[in-house]
GROMACS .gro file of C-alpha atoms in nm:
model
   39
    1MET     CA    1  13.406  10.378  19.172
    2PHE     CA    2  13.190  10.389  18.861
    3THR     CA    3  13.001  10.081  18.976
    4ASP     CA    4  12.937  10.242  19.315
    5LEU     CA    5  12.803  10.555  19.147
    6LYS     CA    6  12.575  10.349  18.926
    7GLY     CA    7  12.447  10.148  19.222
    8ALA     CA    8  12.375  10.463  19.423
    9GLY     CA    9  12.202  10.620  19.125
   10LYS     CA   10  11.982  10.315  19.087
   11ASP     CA   11  11.888  10.323  19.456
   12THR     CA   12  11.802  10.695  19.443
   13GLY     CA   13  11.601  10.629  19.127
   14GLU     CA   14  11.398  10.362  19.304
   15GLN     CA   15  11.337  10.574  19.614
   16PRO     CA   16  11.134  10.852  19.445
   17SER     CA   17  10.906  10.595  19.281
   18ARG     CA   18  10.827  10.435  19.617
   19PHE     CA   19  10.796  10.755  19.816
   20GLY     CA   20  10.638  10.952  19.535
   21SER     CA   21  10.842  11.261  19.620
   22PRO     CA   22  11.182  11.327  19.452
   23GLN     CA   23  11.258  11.592  19.715
   24PRO     CA   24  11.435  11.360  19.965
   25VAL     CA   25  11.627  11.193  19.684
   26ALA     CA   26  11.736  11.527  19.542
   27LYS     CA   27  11.866  11.616  19.886
   28GLN     CA   28  12.060  11.290  19.910
   29LEU     CA   29  12.215  11.323  19.565
   30PRO     CA   30  12.409  11.647  19.636
   31GLU     CA   31  12.532  11.501  19.964
   32TYR     CA   32  12.663  11.190  19.787
   33THR     CA   33  12.837  11.398  19.522
   34PHE     CA   34  12.986  11.621  19.791
   35THR     CA   35  13.133  11.321  19.973
   36LEU     CA   36  13.273  11.196  19.643
   37HIS     CA   37  13.438  11.532  19.577
   38THR     CA   38  13.587  11.540  19.928
   39TRP     CA   39  13.715  11.187  19.880
   0.00000   0.00000   0.00000
């Protein structure tokens, strides 16, 4: 689980750099955490 979290975090970290807007990433982060909590 920790590895998955790290991998997702890395992906989200790369996305803002490419897009240049951390807004979409910030929206994805809460969703991912929510799914984790529900799991």
